[in-house]
Amino acid sequence: SPYHVAQYARQFLENTLRRGFTTVRDAGGADFGLAQAIAEGLIQGPRLFYSGKALSQTGGHGDSRLP
């Protein structure tokens, strides 16, 4: 469920910050809502920088469209 995923992500981000990582980059597929929640102080976590959707050739590993 979305609630379960959000709680898992919150705990993961807090643990990442506790381990000393203050900034995290993601090269594709991340949720911009997590960065917004951290920026608004709703949850604790490192600064998140996302590239947006991953680039891939048609039918490649990053192509999220169904055949």
CSV table of N, CA and C in Angstrom, one decimal:
chain,number,residue,atom,x,y,z
A,1,SER,N,0.8,-1.2,0.0
A,1,SER,CA,0.0,0.0,0.0
A,1,SER,C,0.9,1.2,0.0
A,2,PRO,N,0.4,2.4,-0.5
A,2,PRO,CA,1.2,3.6,-0.5
A,2,PRO,C,1.6,4.0,0.9
A,3,TYR,N,0.8,3.8,1.9
A,3,TYR,CA,1.2,4.1,3.3
A,3,TYR,C,2.4,3.3,3.7
A,4,HIS,N,2.4,2.0,3.5
A,4,HIS,CA,3.5,1.2,3.8
A,4,HIS,C,4.8,1.6,3.1
A,5,VAL,N,4.7,1.9,1.9
A,5,VAL,CA,5.9,2.4,1.1
A,5,VAL,C,6.4,3.7,1.7
A,6,ALA,N,5.5,4.6,2.1
A,6,ALA,CA,5.9,5.9,2.6
A,6,ALA,C,6.6,5.7,4.0
A,7,GLN,N,6.1,4.8,4.8
A,7,GLN,CA,6.7,4.6,6.1
A,7,GLN,C,8.1,3.9,6.0
A,8,TYR,N,8.2,3.0,5.0
A,8,TYR,CA,9.5,2.4,4.7
A,8,TYR,C,10.5,3.4,4.2
A,9,ALA,N,10.1,4.3,3.3
A,9,ALA,CA,10.9,5.4,2.8
A,9,ALA,C,11.4,6.3,3.9
A,10,ARG,N,10.4,6.7,4.8
A,10,ARG,CA,10.7,7.6,5.9
A,10,ARG,C,11.8,7.0,6.8
A,11,GLN,N,11.7,5.8,7.1
A,11,GLN,CA,12.7,5.1,8.0
A,11,GLN,C,14.0,5.0,7.3
A,12,PHE,N,14.0,4.6,6.0
A,12,PHE,CA,15.2,4.5,5.2
A,12,PHE,C,16.0,5.9,5.2
A,13,LEU,N,15.2,6.9,4.9
A,13,LEU,CA,15.8,8.3,4.8
A,13,LEU,C,16.4,8.7,6.2
A,14,GLU,N,15.7,8.5,7.2
A,14,GLU,CA,16.2,8.9,8.6
A,14,GLU,C,17.5,8.1,8.9
A,15,ASN,N,17.5,6.8,8.6
A,15,ASN,CA,18.7,6.0,8.8
A,15,ASN,C,19.9,6.4,8.0
A,16,THR,N,19.6,6.8,6.7
A,16,THR,CA,20.6,7.3,5.9
A,16,THR,C,21.3,8.6,6.5
A,17,LEU,N,20.4,9.5,7.0
A,17,LEU,CA,20.9,10.7,7.6
A,17,LEU,C,21.7,10.4,8.9
A,18,ARG,N,21.3,9.4,9.7
A,18,ARG,CA,22.0,9.1,10.9
A,18,ARG,C,23.4,8.5,10.6
A,19,ARG,N,23.5,7.9,9.4
A,19,ARG,CA,24.8,7.3,9.1
A,19,ARG,C,25.8,8.3,8.5
A,20,GLY,N,25.3,9.6,8.4
A,20,GLY,CA,26.2,10.6,8.0
A,20,GLY,C,26.1,11.1,6.6
A,21,PHE,N,25.1,10.5,5.8
A,21,PHE,CA,24.9,11.0,4.4
A,21,PHE,C,24.0,12.2,4.5
A,22,THR,N,24.5,13.3,4.1
A,22,THR,CA,23.7,14.6,4.1
A,22,THR,C,23.1,14.9,2.8
A,23,THR,N,23.5,14.3,1.7
A,23,THR,CA,23.0,14.5,0.3
A,23,THR,C,23.0,13.2,-0.4
A,24,VAL,N,21.9,13.0,-1.2
A,24,VAL,CA,21.7,11.7,-1.9
A,24,VAL,C,21.2,12.1,-3.3
A,25,ARG,N,21.8,11.5,-4.4
A,25,ARG,CA,21.4,11.7,-5.7
A,25,ARG,C,20.7,10.5,-6.3
A,26,ASP,N,19.7,10.6,-7.1
A,26,ASP,CA,19.1,9.4,-7.7
A,26,ASP,C,19.0,9.7,-9.2
A,27,ALA,N,19.5,8.7,-10.0
A,27,ALA,CA,19.5,8.9,-11.4
A,27,ALA,C,18.3,8.5,-12.2
A,28,GLY,N,17.2,8.2,-11.5
A,28,GLY,CA,16.0,7.9,-12.2
A,28,GLY,C,15.0,7.1,-11.3
A,29,GLY,N,13.7,7.4,-11.4
A,29,GLY,CA,12.7,6.6,-10.8
A,29,GLY,C,12.3,7.0,-9.4
A,30,ALA,N,12.9,8.1,-8.8
A,30,ALA,CA,12.6,8.4,-7.4
A,30,ALA,C,11.3,9.3,-7.4
A,31,ASP,N,10.8,9.4,-6.1
A,31,ASP,CA,9.6,10.2,-5.9
A,31,ASP,C,9.9,11.6,-5.4
A,32,PHE,N,9.5,12.6,-6.2
A,32,PHE,CA,9.8,14.0,-5.8
A,32,PHE,C,9.1,14.4,-4.5
A,33,GLY,N,8.0,13.7,-4.2
A,33,GLY,CA,7.3,14.0,-2.9
A,33,GLY,C,8.1,13.8,-1.7
A,34,LEU,N,9.1,12.9,-1.7
A,34,LEU,CA,10.0,12.6,-0.6
A,34,LEU,C,10.8,13.9,-0.3
A,35,ALA,N,11.4,14.4,-1.4
A,35,ALA,CA,12.2,15.6,-1.3
A,35,ALA,C,11.4,16.8,-0.8
A,36,GLN,N,10.2,16.9,-1.2
A,36,GLN,CA,9.3,18.0,-0.7
A,36,GLN,C,9.0,17.8,0.7
A,37,ALA,N,8.7,16.6,1.2
A,37,ALA,CA,8.4,16.3,2.6
A,37,ALA,C,9.6,16.7,3.5
A,38,ILE,N,10.8,16.4,3.0
A,38,ILE,CA,12.0,16.7,3.8
A,38,ILE,C,12.2,18.2,3.8
A,39,ALA,N,12.0,18.9,2.7
A,39,ALA,CA,12.2,20.3,2.6
A,39,ALA,C,11.2,21.1,3.5
A,40,GLU,N,10.0,20.5,3.6
A,40,GLU,CA,8.9,21.1,4.5
A,40,GLU,C,9.1,20.7,5.9
A,41,GLY,N,10.0,19.9,6.3
A,41,GLY,CA,10.2,19.4,7.7
A,41,GLY,C,9.2,18.4,8.1
A,42,LEU,N,8.5,17.7,7.2
A,42,LEU,CA,7.6,16.7,7.6
A,42,LEU,C,8.3,15.4,8.1
A,43,ILE,N,9.4,15.1,7.4
A,43,ILE,CA,10.3,14.0,7.8
A,43,ILE,C,11.7,14.4,7.8
A,44,GLN,N,12.6,13.7,8.5
A,44,GLN,CA,14.0,14.0,8.5
A,44,GLN,C,14.7,13.1,7.5
A,45,GLY,N,15.7,13.7,6.8
A,45,GLY,CA,16.4,12.9,5.8
A,45,GLY,C,17.4,13.8,5.1
A,46,PRO,N,18.3,13.2,4.3
A,46,PRO,CA,19.3,14.0,3.6
A,46,PRO,C,18.7,14.8,2.5
A,47,ARG,N,19.4,15.8,2.0
A,47,ARG,CA,18.9,16.5,0.8
A,47,ARG,C,18.8,15.5,-0.3
A,48,LEU,N,17.8,15.6,-1.1
A,48,LEU,CA,17.6,14.7,-2.2
A,48,LEU,C,17.6,15.4,-3.5
A,49,PHE,N,18.4,14.9,-4.5
A,49,PHE,CA,18.4,15.5,-5.8
A,49,PHE,C,18.0,14.4,-6.8
A,50,TYR,N,17.0,14.6,-7.6
A,50,TYR,CA,16.5,13.6,-8.5
A,50,TYR,C,16.7,14.1,-9.9
A,51,SER,N,17.0,13.2,-10.8
A,51,SER,CA,17.1,13.6,-12.2
A,51,SER,C,15.8,13.5,-12.9
A,52,GLY,N,14.8,12.9,-12.3
A,52,GLY,CA,13.5,12.6,-13.0
A,52,GLY,C,13.5,11.2,-13.6
A,53,LYS,N,12.8,11.0,-14.6
A,53,LYS,CA,12.7,9.6,-15.2
A,53,LYS,C,14.0,9.3,-15.9
A,54,ALA,N,14.3,8.0,-15.8
A,54,ALA,CA,15.6,7.5,-16.4
A,54,ALA,C,15.4,7.5,-17.9
A,55,LEU,N,16.5,7.7,-18.6
A,55,LEU,CA,16.6,7.6,-20.1
A,55,LEU,C,16.9,6.2,-20.5
A,56,SER,N,16.2,5.7,-21.5
A,56,SER,CA,16.5,4.4,-22.0
A,56,SER,C,16.0,4.2,-23.4
A,57,GLN,N,16.6,3.3,-24.2
A,57,GLN,CA,16.1,3.1,-25.5
A,57,GLN,C,14.7,2.4,-25.4
A,58,THR,N,13.9,2.5,-26.5
A,58,THR,CA,12.6,1.8,-26.5
A,58,THR,C,12.8,0.3,-26.3
A,59,GLY,N,12.1,-0.2,-25.3
A,59,GLY,CA,12.2,-1.6,-25.0
A,59,GLY,C,13.3,-1.9,-24.1
A,60,GLY,N,14.1,-0.9,-23.7
A,60,GLY,CA,15.3,-1.2,-22.8
A,60,GLY,C,14.9,-1.3,-21.3
A,61,HIS,N,15.8,-1.5,-20.5
A,61,HIS,CA,15.6,-1.7,-19.0
A,61,HIS,C,14.8,-0.6,-18.4
A,62,GLY,N,15.0,0.6,-18.9
A,62,GLY,CA,14.3,1.8,-18.3
A,62,GLY,C,13.0,2.2,-18.9
A,63,ASP,N,12.5,1.4,-19.9
A,63,ASP,CA,11.3,1.7,-20.6
A,63,ASP,C,10.1,1.1,-19.8
A,64,SER,N,9.4,2.0,-19.2
A,64,SER,CA,8.3,1.6,-18.2
A,64,SER,C,7.0,1.3,-18.9
A,65,ARG,N,6.9,1.5,-20.3
A,65,ARG,CA,5.7,1.2,-21.0
A,65,ARG,C,5.5,-0.3,-21.1
A,66,LEU,N,4.3,-0.7,-21.1
A,66,LEU,CA,4.0,-2.2,-21.3
A,66,LEU,C,4.0,-2.5,-22.8
A,67,PRO,N,4.4,-3.7,-23.2
A,67,PRO,CA,4.4,-4.0,-24.6
A,67,PRO,C,3.0,-4.1,-25.2
